[in-house]
Amino acid sequence: MSLEGQLALITGAGRGIGKTIALKLARSGADIAFTDLAPEIEGLSSEVEALGRKCWAYQVDVTQADLVEEMTRAILAETGRIDILVNNAGITQDNLMLRMRPEQWSKVIDVNLNGVFMVTRYVLKTMVRQRSGKIISISSVVGFSGNPGQVNYSSTKAALIGFTKSLAREVGQRGVTVNAVAPGFIDTAMTRALSDSQQEAILQQIPLNRMGNPEDIAHAVEFLASENAAYITGTILHVNGGMY
């Protein structure tokens, strides 16, 4: 699944799943532009360049339209094109509904949903002019199943499904595909912080009896970004070990 000669923009790629996706696409031949507010941002740049690929790093808040526009222009000035967009940036601010503060609701909606709109809006203009492009958003199993204490997060991940299906219908005739990956529980720093009993309760819901790893998600993104998925659009690829 060669991505040689292509430019991939990944949001929230400084660590975790986003970083793994960036490195996976780089190994497949893509040059990488990415954004993150995490301090690890320079580490990824070095790893991508060590693979022989070009890399551009931006510390941009994806909810800020002027900054996103400036970043997009800077990428185009360097590369002249954007072939792949991976909307990965997201946050959690968990709480039970009766205890959830309005700012917890608003912040998660702003980053996880409005941020996807902002970045996609500016990148899409370029893809439409190119008459080619792959847009892949990272949803979640909880956008389908729900999860106690995550009404805000689950709402954003469910909204990405409607976003993906609607946009796919809008831009398919322009040669742009729009899909999403919905991870289940993935072995990351967040899940490793759970207690043994919490992790055991999760495993009981997963027929494969293990959490996924970031590479499982990266493989799915690589497939959707490749020409092997050229006739797939408006689709949600579930990667959850059978739990949903």
JSON list of C-alpha atoms in Angstrom, two decimals:
[
{"chain": "A", "resi": 1, "resn": "MET", "atom": "CA", "xyz": [0.00, 0.00, 0.00]},
{"chain": "A", "resi": 2, "resn": "SER", "atom": "CA", "xyz": [2.51, 2.58, -1.20]},
{"chain": "A", "resi": 3, "resn": "LEU", "atom": "CA", "xyz": [1.82, 6.23, -0.39]},
{"chain": "A", "resi": 4, "resn": "GLU", "atom": "CA", "xyz": [4.97, 7.39, -2.16]},
{"chain": "A", "resi": 5, "resn": "GLY", "atom": "CA", "xyz": [4.86, 11.03, -3.24]},
{"chain": "A", "resi": 6, "resn": "GLN", "atom": "CA", "xyz": [1.85, 11.90, -1.09]},
{"chain": "A", "resi": 7, "resn": "LEU", "atom": "CA", "xyz": [1.47, 14.36, 1.77]},
{"chain": "A", "resi": 8, "resn": "ALA", "atom": "CA", "xyz": [-0.49, 13.34, 4.86]},
{"chain": "A", "resi": 9, "resn": "LEU", "atom": "CA", "xyz": [-1.74, 15.84, 7.45]},
{"chain": "A", "resi": 10, "resn": "ILE", "atom": "CA", "xyz": [-2.50, 14.28, 10.84]},
{"chain": "A", "resi": 11, "resn": "THR", "atom": "CA", "xyz": [-3.99, 16.22, 13.76]},
{"chain": "A", "resi": 12, "resn": "GLY", "atom": "CA", "xyz": [-3.19, 15.29, 17.34]},
{"chain": "A", "resi": 13, "resn": "ALA", "atom": "CA", "xyz": [-0.14, 13.30, 16.26]},
{"chain": "A", "resi": 14, "resn": "GLY", "atom": "CA", "xyz": [2.35, 14.15, 18.98]},
{"chain": "A", "resi": 15, "resn": "ARG", "atom": "CA", "xyz": [1.80, 10.89, 20.85]},
{"chain": "A", "resi": 16, "resn": "GLY", "atom": "CA", "xyz": [-0.41, 7.82, 21.19]},
{"chain": "A", "resi": 17, "resn": "ILE", "atom": "CA", "xyz": [-2.59, 6.70, 18.29]},
{"chain": "A", "resi": 18, "resn": "GLY", "atom": "CA", "xyz": [-1.87, 9.83, 16.25]},
{"chain": "A", "resi": 19, "resn": "LYS", "atom": "CA", "xyz": [1.88, 9.34, 16.45]},
{"chain": "A", "resi": 20, "resn": "THR", "atom": "CA", "xyz": [1.58, 5.68, 15.48]},
{"chain": "A", "resi": 21, "resn": "ILE", "atom": "CA", "xyz": [-0.55, 6.65, 12.46]},
{"chain": "A", "resi": 22, "resn": "ALA", "atom": "CA", "xyz": [1.99, 9.27, 11.39]},
{"chain": "A", "resi": 23, "resn": "LEU", "atom": "CA", "xyz": [4.88, 6.81, 11.55]},
{"chain": "A", "resi": 24, "resn": "LYS", "atom": "CA", "xyz": [2.86, 4.13, 9.74]},
{"chain": "A", "resi": 25, "resn": "LEU", "atom": "CA", "xyz": [2.04, 6.46, 6.84]},
{"chain": "A", "resi": 26, "resn": "ALA", "atom": "CA", "xyz": [5.67, 7.64, 6.72]},
{"chain": "A", "resi": 27, "resn": "ARG", "atom": "CA", "xyz": [6.87, 4.03, 6.45]},
{"chain": "A", "resi": 28, "resn": "SER", "atom": "CA", "xyz": [4.45, 3.63, 3.54]},
{"chain": "A", "resi": 29, "resn": "GLY", "atom": "CA", "xyz": [6.15, 6.51, 1.75]},
{"chain": "A", "resi": 30, "resn": "ALA", "atom": "CA", "xyz": [4.15, 9.61, 2.66]},
{"chain": "A", "resi": 31, "resn": "ASP", "atom": "CA", "xyz": [5.65, 12.88, 3.78]},
{"chain": "A", "resi": 32, "resn": "ILE", "atom": "CA", "xyz": [4.05, 14.04, 7.01]},
{"chain": "A", "resi": 33, "resn": "ALA", "atom": "CA", "xyz": [2.63, 17.31, 8.28]},
{"chain": "A", "resi": 34, "resn": "PHE", "atom": "CA", "xyz": [1.10, 17.19, 11.71]},
{"chain": "A", "resi": 35, "resn": "THR", "atom": "CA", "xyz": [-0.23, 19.29, 14.52]},
{"chain": "A", "resi": 36, "resn": "ASP", "atom": "CA", "xyz": [-0.30, 18.81, 18.27]},
{"chain": "A", "resi": 37, "resn": "LEU", "atom": "CA", "xyz": [-0.13, 20.94, 21.41]},
{"chain": "A", "resi": 38, "resn": "ALA", "atom": "CA", "xyz": [1.84, 18.28, 23.32]},
{"chain": "A", "resi": 39, "resn": "PRO", "atom": "CA", "xyz": [5.51, 18.95, 24.16]},
{"chain": "A", "resi": 40, "resn": "GLU", "atom": "CA", "xyz": [6.51, 15.70, 22.39]},
{"chain": "A", "resi": 41, "resn": "ILE", "atom": "CA", "xyz": [5.97, 17.36, 19.01]},
{"chain": "A", "resi": 42, "resn": "GLU", "atom": "CA", "xyz": [9.68, 17.54, 18.10]},
{"chain": "A", "resi": 43, "resn": "GLY", "atom": "CA", "xyz": [10.23, 13.87, 18.88]},
{"chain": "A", "resi": 44, "resn": "LEU", "atom": "CA", "xyz": [7.88, 12.77, 16.12]},
{"chain": "A", "resi": 45, "resn": "SER", "atom": "CA", "xyz": [9.55, 15.08, 13.61]},
{"chain": "A", "resi": 46, "resn": "SER", "atom": "CA", "xyz": [12.89, 13.39, 14.26]},
{"chain": "A", "resi": 47, "resn": "GLU", "atom": "CA", "xyz": [11.41, 9.90, 13.94]},
{"chain": "A", "resi": 48, "resn": "VAL", "atom": "CA", "xyz": [9.71, 10.70, 10.63]},
{"chain": "A", "resi": 49, "resn": "GLU", "atom": "CA", "xyz": [12.87, 12.25, 9.20]},
{"chain": "A", "resi": 50, "resn": "ALA", "atom": "CA", "xyz": [14.86, 9.19, 10.31]},
{"chain": "A", "resi": 51, "resn": "LEU", "atom": "CA", "xyz": [12.60, 7.17, 8.01]},
{"chain": "A", "resi": 52, "resn": "GLY", "atom": "CA", "xyz": [13.74, 9.32, 5.10]},
{"chain": "A", "resi": 53, "resn": "ARG", "atom": "CA", "xyz": [10.53, 11.31, 4.84]},
{"chain": "A", "resi": 54, "resn": "LYS", "atom": "CA", "xyz": [9.97, 15.06, 5.07]},
{"chain": "A", "resi": 55, "resn": "CYS", "atom": "CA", "xyz": [8.10, 16.34, 8.11]},
{"chain": "A", "resi": 56, "resn": "TRP", "atom": "CA", "xyz": [6.50, 19.61, 9.16]},
{"chain": "A", "resi": 57, "resn": "ALA", "atom": "CA", "xyz": [5.27, 20.13, 12.72]},
{"chain": "A", "resi": 58, "resn": "TYR", "atom": "CA", "xyz": [2.77, 22.76, 13.85]},
{"chain": "A", "resi": 59, "resn": "GLN", "atom": "CA", "xyz": [1.60, 23.62, 17.37]},
{"chain": "A", "resi": 60, "resn": "VAL", "atom": "CA", "xyz": [-1.88, 24.68, 16.35]},
{"chain": "A", "resi": 61, "resn": "ASP", "atom": "CA", "xyz": [-5.16, 24.67, 18.25]},
{"chain": "A", "resi": 62, "resn": "VAL", "atom": "CA", "xyz": [-7.51, 23.04, 15.74]},
{"chain": "A", "resi": 63, "resn": "THR", "atom": "CA", "xyz": [-10.47, 25.03, 17.07]},
{"chain": "A", "resi": 64, "resn": "GLN", "atom": "CA", "xyz": [-8.94, 28.34, 15.95]},
{"chain": "A", "resi": 65, "resn": "ALA", "atom": "CA", "xyz": [-9.97, 29.02, 12.36]},
{"chain": "A", "resi": 66, "resn": "ASP", "atom": "CA", "xyz": [-7.30, 31.66, 11.66]},
{"chain": "A", "resi": 67, "resn": "LEU", "atom": "CA", "xyz": [-4.50, 29.39, 12.91]},
{"chain": "A", "resi": 68, "resn": "VAL", "atom": "CA", "xyz": [-5.79, 26.40, 10.95]},
{"chain": "A", "resi": 69, "resn": "GLU", "atom": "CA", "xyz": [-5.98, 28.50, 7.78]},
{"chain": "A", "resi": 70, "resn": "GLU", "atom": "CA", "xyz": [-2.44, 29.79, 8.34]},
{"chain": "A", "resi": 71, "resn": "MET", "atom": "CA", "xyz": [-1.17, 26.24, 8.87]},
{"chain": "A", "resi": 72, "resn": "THR", "atom": "CA", "xyz": [-2.87, 24.97, 5.71]},
{"chain": "A", "resi": 73, "resn": "ARG", "atom": "CA", "xyz": [-1.35, 27.76, 3.66]},
{"chain": "A", "resi": 74, "resn": "ALA", "atom": "CA", "xyz": [2.09, 27.04, 5.11]},
{"chain": "A", "resi": 75, "resn": "ILE", "atom": "CA", "xyz": [1.81, 23.34, 4.21]},
{"chain": "A", "resi": 76, "resn": "LEU", "atom": "CA", "xyz": [0.74, 24.15, 0.67]},
{"chain": "A", "resi": 77, "resn": "ALA", "atom": "CA", "xyz": [3.59, 26.63, 0.29]},
{"chain": "A", "resi": 78, "resn": "GLU", "atom": "CA", "xyz": [6.01, 23.83, 1.18]},
{"chain": "A", "resi": 79, "resn": "THR", "atom": "CA", "xyz": [4.41, 20.92, -0.65]},
{"chain": "A", "resi": 80, "resn": "GLY", "atom": "CA", "xyz": [1.84, 22.24, -3.12]},
{"chain": "A", "resi": 81, "resn": "ARG", "atom": "CA", "xyz": [-0.71, 19.58, -2.14]},
{"chain": "A", "resi": 82, "resn": "ILE", "atom": "CA", "xyz": [-2.44, 17.66, 0.65]},
{"chain": "A", "resi": 83, "resn": "ASP", "atom": "CA", "xyz": [-3.43, 14.11, -0.27]},
{"chain": "A", "resi": 84, "resn": "ILE", "atom": "CA", "xyz": [-4.50, 12.60, 3.05]},
{"chain": "A", "resi": 85, "resn": "LEU", "atom": "CA", "xyz": [-6.14, 14.17, 6.11]},
{"chain": "A", "resi": 86, "resn": "VAL", "atom": "CA", "xyz": [-6.43, 12.21, 9.35]},
{"chain": "A", "resi": 87, "resn": "ASN", "atom": "CA", "xyz": [-8.67, 13.96, 11.90]},
{"chain": "A", "resi": 88, "resn": "ASN", "atom": "CA", "xyz": [-7.31, 12.44, 15.10]},
{"chain": "A", "resi": 89, "resn": "ALA", "atom": "CA", "xyz": [-7.12, 15.34, 17.58]},
{"chain": "A", "resi": 90, "resn": "GLY", "atom": "CA", "xyz": [-9.46, 14.82, 20.52]},
{"chain": "A", "resi": 91, "resn": "ILE", "atom": "CA", "xyz": [-9.83, 15.15, 24.27]},
{"chain": "A", "resi": 92, "resn": "THR", "atom": "CA", "xyz": [-11.87, 13.64, 27.08]},
{"chain": "A", "resi": 93, "resn": "GLN", "atom": "CA", "xyz": [-13.32, 15.40, 30.12]},
{"chain": "A", "resi": 94, "resn": "ASP", "atom": "CA", "xyz": [-15.34, 12.61, 31.69]},
{"chain": "A", "resi": 95, "resn": "ASN", "atom": "CA", "xyz": [-18.09, 13.07, 34.25]},
{"chain": "A", "resi": 96, "resn": "LEU", "atom": "CA", "xyz": [-21.56, 11.76, 34.96]},
{"chain": "A", "resi": 97, "resn": "MET", "atom": "CA", "xyz": [-24.23, 13.83, 33.27]},
{"chain": "A", "resi": 98, "resn": "LEU", "atom": "CA", "xyz": [-25.64, 15.19, 36.54]},
{"chain": "A", "resi": 99, "resn": "ARG", "atom": "CA", "xyz": [-22.16, 16.38, 37.53]},
{"chain": "A", "resi": 100, "resn": "MET", "atom": "CA", "xyz": [-20.92, 17.53, 34.13]},
{"chain": "A", "resi": 101, "resn": "ARG", "atom": "CA", "xyz": [-20.09, 21.21, 34.04]},
{"chain": "A", "resi": 102, "resn": "PRO", "atom": "CA", "xyz": [-21.09, 23.23, 30.96]},
{"chain": "A", "resi": 103, "resn": "GLU", "atom": "CA", "xyz": [-17.43, 23.94, 30.24]},
{"chain": "A", "resi": 104, "resn": "GLN", "atom": "CA", "xyz": [-16.67, 20.20, 30.19]},
{"chain": "A", "resi": 105, "resn": "TRP", "atom": "CA", "xyz": [-19.39, 19.70, 27.62]},
{"chain": "A", "resi": 106, "resn": "SER", "atom": "CA", "xyz": [-18.36, 22.71, 25.50]},
{"chain": "A", "resi": 107, "resn": "LYS", "atom": "CA", "xyz": [-14.62, 22.01, 25.48]},
{"chain": "A", "resi": 108, "resn": "VAL", "atom": "CA", "xyz": [-15.00, 18.43, 24.28]},
{"chain": "A", "resi": 109, "resn": "ILE", "atom": "CA", "xyz": [-17.49, 19.48, 21.60]},
{"chain": "A", "resi": 110, "resn": "ASP", "atom": "CA", "xyz": [-15.15, 22.27, 20.50]},
{"chain": "A", "resi": 111, "resn": "VAL", "atom": "CA", "xyz": [-12.04, 20.12, 20.08]},
{"chain": "A", "resi": 112, "resn": "ASN", "atom": "CA", "xyz": [-13.53, 16.82, 18.96]},
{"chain": "A", "resi": 113, "resn": "LEU", "atom": "CA", "xyz": [-16.18, 18.12, 16.56]},
{"chain": "A", "resi": 114, "resn": "ASN", "atom": "CA", "xyz": [-15.60, 21.78, 15.75]},
{"chain": "A", "resi": 115, "resn": "GLY", "atom": "CA", "xyz": [-11.89, 21.06, 15.32]},
{"chain": "A", "resi": 116, "resn": "VAL", "atom": "CA", "xyz": [-12.67, 18.42, 12.70]},
{"chain": "A", "resi": 117, "resn": "PHE", "atom": "CA", "xyz": [-14.88, 20.91, 10.87]},
{"chain": "A", "resi": 118, "resn": "MET", "atom": "CA", "xyz": [-12.20, 23.62, 10.93]},
{"chain": "A", "resi": 119, "resn": "VAL", "atom": "CA", "xyz": [-9.36, 21.50, 9.59]},
{"chain": "A", "resi": 120, "resn": "THR", "atom": "CA", "xyz": [-11.47, 19.63, 7.04]},
{"chain": "A", "resi": 121, "resn": "ARG", "atom": "CA", "xyz": [-12.96, 22.86, 5.70]},
{"chain": "A", "resi": 122, "resn": "TYR", "atom": "CA", "xyz": [-9.59, 24.32, 4.74]},
{"chain": "A", "resi": 123, "resn": "VAL", "atom": "CA", "xyz": [-8.02, 21.09, 3.52]},
{"chain": "A", "resi": 124, "resn": "LEU", "atom": "CA", "xyz": [-11.08, 20.17, 1.46]},
{"chain": "A", "resi": 125, "resn": "LYS", "atom": "CA", "xyz": [-10.67, 23.25, -0.72]},
{"chain": "A", "resi": 126, "resn": "THR", "atom": "CA", "xyz": [-7.29, 21.93, -1.84]},
{"chain": "A", "resi": 127, "resn": "MET", "atom": "CA", "xyz": [-8.53, 18.36, -2.38]},
{"chain": "A", "resi": 128, "resn": "VAL", "atom": "CA", "xyz": [-11.44, 19.57, -4.50]},
{"chain": "A", "resi": 129, "resn": "ARG", "atom": "CA", "xyz": [-9.05, 21.58, -6.69]},
{"chain": "A", "resi": 130, "resn": "GLN", "atom": "CA", "xyz": [-6.80, 18.51, -6.98]},
{"chain": "A", "resi": 131, "resn": "ARG", "atom": "CA", "xyz": [-9.83, 16.32, -7.67]},
{"chain": "A", "resi": 132, "resn": "SER", "atom": "CA", "xyz": [-8.33, 13.77, -5.29]},
{"chain": "A", "resi": 133, "resn": "GLY", "atom": "CA", "xyz": [-7.96, 13.21, -1.57]},
{"chain": "A", "resi": 134, "resn": "LYS", "atom": "CA", "xyz": [-8.60, 10.91, 1.37]},
{"chain": "A", "resi": 135, "resn": "ILE", "atom": "CA", "xyz": [-10.26, 12.20, 4.55]},
{"chain": "A", "resi": 136, "resn": "ILE", "atom": "CA", "xyz": [-10.22, 9.83, 7.52]},
{"chain": "A", "resi": 137, "resn": "SER", "atom": "CA", "xyz": [-11.64, 10.76, 10.92]},
{"chain": "A", "resi": 138, "resn": "ILE", "atom": "CA", "xyz": [-11.09, 8.85, 14.15]},
{"chain": "A", "resi": 139, "resn": "SER", "atom": "CA", "xyz": [-14.43, 8.11, 15.79]},
{"chain": "A", "resi": 140, "resn": "SER", "atom": "CA", "xyz": [-14.91, 5.57, 18.61]},
{"chain": "A", "resi": 141, "resn": "VAL", "atom": "CA", "xyz": [-16.88, 2.51, 19.58]},
{"chain": "A", "resi": 142, "resn": "VAL", "atom": "CA", "xyz": [-18.57, 4.62, 22.27]},
{"chain": "A", "resi": 143, "resn": "GLY", "atom": "CA", "xyz": [-20.10, 6.74, 19.51]},
{"chain": "A", "resi": 144, "resn": "PHE", "atom": "CA", "xyz": [-22.19, 3.64, 18.76]},
{"chain": "A", "resi": 145, "resn": "SER", "atom": "CA", "xyz": [-22.50, 1.87, 22.11]},
{"chain": "A", "resi": 146, "resn": "GLY", "atom": "CA", "xyz": [-22.43, 4.84, 24.49]},
{"chain": "A", "resi": 147, "resn": "ASN", "atom": "CA", "xyz": [-20.44, 4.84, 27.73]},
{"chain": "A", "resi": 148, "resn": "PRO", "atom": "CA", "xyz": [-21.39, 6.02, 31.24]},
{"chain": "A", "resi": 149, "resn": "GLY", "atom": "CA", "xyz": [-19.58, 9.20, 32.20]},
{"chain": "A", "resi": 150, "resn": "GLN", "atom": "CA", "xyz": [-18.82, 10.09, 28.59]},
{"chain": "A", "resi": 151, "resn": "VAL", "atom": "CA", "xyz": [-21.98, 11.76, 27.30]},
{"chain": "A", "resi": 152, "resn": "ASN", "atom": "CA", "xyz": [-19.91, 14.61, 25.87]},
{"chain": "A", "resi": 153, "resn": "TYR", "atom": "CA", "xyz": [-17.20, 12.43, 24.28]},
{"chain": "A", "resi": 154, "resn": "SER", "atom": "CA", "xyz": [-19.67, 9.85, 22.95]},
{"chain": "A", "resi": 155, "resn": "SER", "atom": "CA", "xyz": [-21.78, 12.61, 21.43]},
{"chain": "A", "resi": 156, "resn": "THR", "atom": "CA", "xyz": [-18.83, 13.97, 19.45]},
{"chain": "A", "resi": 157, "resn": "LYS", "atom": "CA", "xyz": [-17.80, 10.55, 18.21]},
{"chain": "A", "resi": 158, "resn": "ALA", "atom": "CA", "xyz": [-21.37, 9.76, 17.14]},
{"chain": "A", "resi": 159, "resn": "ALA", "atom": "CA", "xyz": [-21.56, 13.11, 15.35]},
{"chain": "A", "resi": 160, "resn": "LEU", "atom": "CA", "xyz": [-18.48, 12.21, 13.30]},
{"chain": "A", "resi": 161, "resn": "ILE", "atom": "CA", "xyz": [-20.48, 9.38, 11.76]},
{"chain": "A", "resi": 162, "resn": "GLY", "atom": "CA", "xyz": [-23.05, 11.79, 10.32]},
{"chain": "A", "resi": 163, "resn": "PHE", "atom": "CA", "xyz": [-20.25, 14.15, 9.31]},
{"chain": "A", "resi": 164, "resn": "THR", "atom": "CA", "xyz": [-18.45, 11.37, 7.44]},
{"chain": "A", "resi": 165, "resn": "LYS", "atom": "CA", "xyz": [-21.49, 10.01, 5.62]},
{"chain": "A", "resi": 166, "resn": "SER", "atom": "CA", "xyz": [-22.80, 13.43, 4.61]},
{"chain": "A", "resi": 167, "resn": "LEU", "atom": "CA", "xyz": [-19.46, 14.80, 3.40]},
{"chain": "A", "resi": 168, "resn": "ALA", "atom": "CA", "xyz": [-18.81, 11.61, 1.43]},
{"chain": "A", "resi": 169, "resn": "ARG", "atom": "CA", "xyz": [-21.99, 12.30, -0.54]},
{"chain": "A", "resi": 170, "resn": "GLU", "atom": "CA", "xyz": [-20.99, 15.91, -1.16]},
{"chain": "A", "resi": 171, "resn": "VAL", "atom": "CA", "xyz": [-17.49, 15.39, -2.52]},
{"chain": "A", "resi": 172, "resn": "GLY", "atom": "CA", "xyz": [-17.39, 11.91, -4.05]},
{"chain": "A", "resi": 173, "resn": "GLN", "atom": "CA", "xyz": [-17.81, 13.26, -7.57]},
{"chain": "A", "resi": 174, "resn": "ARG", "atom": "CA", "xyz": [-14.72, 15.43, -6.98]},
{"chain": "A", "resi": 175, "resn": "GLY", "atom": "CA", "xyz": [-12.55, 12.37, -6.40]},
{"chain": "A", "resi": 176, "resn": "VAL", "atom": "CA", "xyz": [-12.41, 12.75, -2.61]},
{"chain": "A", "resi": 177, "resn": "THR", "atom": "CA", "xyz": [-13.26, 9.83, -0.31]},
{"chain": "A", "resi": 178, "resn": "VAL", "atom": "CA", "xyz": [-14.40, 10.34, 3.28]},
{"chain": "A", "resi": 179, "resn": "ASN", "atom": "CA", "xyz": [-14.31, 7.53, 5.83]},
{"chain": "A", "resi": 180, "resn": "ALA", "atom": "CA", "xyz": [-13.84, 6.97, 9.55]},
{"chain": "A", "resi": 181, "resn": "VAL", "atom": "CA", "xyz": [-12.22, 4.45, 11.86]},
{"chain": "A", "resi": 182, "resn": "ALA", "atom": "CA", "xyz": [-13.99, 3.60, 15.12]},
{"chain": "A", "resi": 183, "resn": "PRO", "atom": "CA", "xyz": [-11.48, 2.14, 17.61]},
{"chain": "A", "resi": 184, "resn": "GLY", "atom": "CA", "xyz": [-12.54, 0.07, 20.57]},
{"chain": "A", "resi": 185, "resn": "PHE", "atom": "CA", "xyz": [-10.50, 0.07, 23.77]},
{"chain": "A", "resi": 186, "resn": "ILE", "atom": "CA", "xyz": [-6.87, 0.59, 22.81]},
{"chain": "A", "resi": 187, "resn": "ASP", "atom": "CA", "xyz": [-3.81, -0.01, 24.98]},
{"chain": "A", "resi": 188, "resn": "THR", "atom": "CA", "xyz": [-2.63, 3.56, 25.56]},
{"chain": "A", "resi": 189, "resn": "ALA", "atom": "CA", "xyz": [-1.50, 5.60, 28.54]},
{"chain": "A", "resi": 190, "resn": "MET", "atom": "CA", "xyz": [-5.16, 6.42, 29.25]},
{"chain": "A", "resi": 191, "resn": "THR", "atom": "CA", "xyz": [-6.32, 2.80, 29.47]},
{"chain": "A", "resi": 192, "resn": "ARG", "atom": "CA", "xyz": [-3.19, 1.71, 31.34]},
{"chain": "A", "resi": 193, "resn": "ALA", "atom": "CA", "xyz": [-4.13, 4.20, 34.06]},
{"chain": "A", "resi": 194, "resn": "LEU", "atom": "CA", "xyz": [-7.33, 2.25, 34.76]},
{"chain": "A", "resi": 195, "resn": "SER", "atom": "CA", "xyz": [-7.43, -0.06, 37.75]},
{"chain": "A", "resi": 196, "resn": "ASP", "atom": "CA", "xyz": [-7.10, -3.84, 37.32]},
{"chain": "A", "resi": 197, "resn": "SER", "atom": "CA", "xyz": [-10.81, -4.29, 38.00]},
{"chain": "A", "resi": 198, "resn": "GLN", "atom": "CA", "xyz": [-11.73, -1.65, 35.40]},
{"chain": "A", "resi": 199, "resn": "GLN", "atom": "CA", "xyz": [-9.49, -3.27, 32.80]},
{"chain": "A", "resi": 200, "resn": "GLU", "atom": "CA", "xyz": [-10.96, -6.70, 33.57]},
{"chain": "A", "resi": 201, "resn": "ALA", "atom": "CA", "xyz": [-14.50, -5.35, 33.12]},
{"chain": "A", "resi": 202, "resn": "ILE", "atom": "CA", "xyz": [-13.49, -4.02, 29.70]},
{"chain": "A", "resi": 203, "resn": "LEU", "atom": "CA", "xyz": [-11.88, -7.30, 28.63]},
{"chain": "A", "resi": 204, "resn": "GLN", "atom": "CA", "xyz": [-15.09, -9.18, 29.45]},
{"chain": "A", "resi": 205, "resn": "GLN", "atom": "CA", "xyz": [-16.82, -7.15, 26.72]},
{"chain": "A", "resi": 206, "resn": "ILE", "atom": "CA", "xyz": [-14.24, -8.01, 24.04]},
{"chain": "A", "resi": 207, "resn": "PRO", "atom": "CA", "xyz": [-14.56, -11.40, 22.27]},
{"chain": "A", "resi": 208, "resn": "LEU", "atom": "CA", "xyz": [-10.86, -11.36, 21.31]},
{"chain": "A", "resi": 209, "resn": "ASN", "atom": "CA", "xyz": [-10.10, -10.98, 25.04]},
{"chain": "A", "resi": 210, "resn": "ARG", "atom": "CA", "xyz": [-7.51, -8.25, 24.66]},
{"chain": "A", "resi": 211, "resn": "MET", "atom": "CA", "xyz": [-7.32, -4.54, 24.12]},
{"chain": "A", "resi": 212, "resn": "GLY", "atom": "CA", "xyz": [-6.22, -3.32, 20.74]},
{"chain": "A", "resi": 213, "resn": "ASN", "atom": "CA", "xyz": [-2.95, -1.50, 20.19]},
{"chain": "A", "resi": 214, "resn": "PRO", "atom": "CA", "xyz": [-2.27, 1.73, 18.30]},
{"chain": "A", "resi": 215, "resn": "GLU", "atom": "CA", "xyz": [-0.83, -0.25, 15.38]},
{"chain": "A", "resi": 216, "resn": "ASP", "atom": "CA", "xyz": [-4.24, -1.87, 14.84]},
{"chain": "A", "resi": 217, "resn": "ILE", "atom": "CA", "xyz": [-5.71, 1.58, 14.23]},
{"chain": "A", "resi": 218, "resn": "ALA", "atom": "CA", "xyz": [-2.77, 2.68, 12.09]},
{"chain": "A", "resi": 219, "resn": "HIS", "atom": "CA", "xyz": [-3.19, -0.36, 9.82]},
{"chain": "A", "resi": 220, "resn": "ALA", "atom": "CA", "xyz": [-6.85, 0.57, 9.26]},
{"chain": "A", "resi": 221, "resn": "VAL", "atom": "CA", "xyz": [-5.97, 4.20, 8.48]},
{"chain": "A", "resi": 222, "resn": "GLU", "atom": "CA", "xyz": [-3.23, 3.13, 6.09]},
{"chain": "A", "resi": 223, "resn": "PHE", "atom": "CA", "xyz": [-5.70, 0.94, 4.20]},
{"chain": "A", "resi": 224, "resn": "LEU", "atom": "CA", "xyz": [-8.29, 3.72, 3.88]},
{"chain": "A", "resi": 225, "resn": "ALA", "atom": "CA", "xyz": [-5.57, 6.15, 2.76]},
{"chain": "A", "resi": 226, "resn": "SER", "atom": "CA", "xyz": [-4.35, 3.79, 0.05]},
{"chain": "A", "resi": 227, "resn": "GLU", "atom": "CA", "xyz": [-5.56, 3.09, -3.48]},
{"chain": "A", "resi": 228, "resn": "ASN", "atom": "CA", "xyz": [-6.76, -0.30, -2.19]},
{"chain": "A", "resi": 229, "resn": "ALA", "atom": "CA", "xyz": [-9.68, 1.65, -0.68]},
{"chain": "A", "resi": 230, "resn": "ALA", "atom": "CA", "xyz": [-10.34, 3.79, -3.77]},
{"chain": "A", "resi": 231, "resn": "TYR", "atom": "CA", "xyz": [-13.95, 2.57, -4.06]},
{"chain": "A", "resi": 232, "resn": "ILE", "atom": "CA", "xyz": [-14.77, 2.93, -0.35]},
{"chain": "A", "resi": 233, "resn": "THR", "atom": "CA", "xyz": [-16.40, 6.12, 0.92]},
{"chain": "A", "resi": 234, "resn": "GLY", "atom": "CA", "xyz": [-18.95, 7.04, 3.58]},
{"chain": "A", "resi": 235, "resn": "THR", "atom": "CA", "xyz": [-17.90, 3.96, 5.54]},
{"chain": "A", "resi": 236, "resn": "ILE", "atom": "CA", "xyz": [-17.04, 3.39, 9.20]},
{"chain": "A", "resi": 237, "resn": "LEU", "atom": "CA", "xyz": [-14.37, 0.76, 9.81]},
{"chain": "A", "resi": 238, "resn": "HIS", "atom": "CA", "xyz": [-14.81, -0.80, 13.25]},
{"chain": "A", "resi": 239, "resn": "VAL", "atom": "CA", "xyz": [-11.60, -1.91, 14.95]},
{"chain": "A", "resi": 240, "resn": "ASN", "atom": "CA", "xyz": [-12.73, -3.16, 18.36]},
{"chain": "A", "resi": 241, "resn": "GLY", "atom": "CA", "xyz": [-12.01, -6.87, 18.76]},
{"chain": "A", "resi": 242, "resn": "GLY", "atom": "CA", "xyz": [-15.68, -7.74, 18.25]},
{"chain": "A", "resi": 243, "resn": "MET", "atom": "CA", "xyz": [-17.10, -5.81, 21.21]},
{"chain": "A", "resi": 244, "resn": "TYR", "atom": "CA", "xyz": [-19.49, -3.95, 18.90]}
]
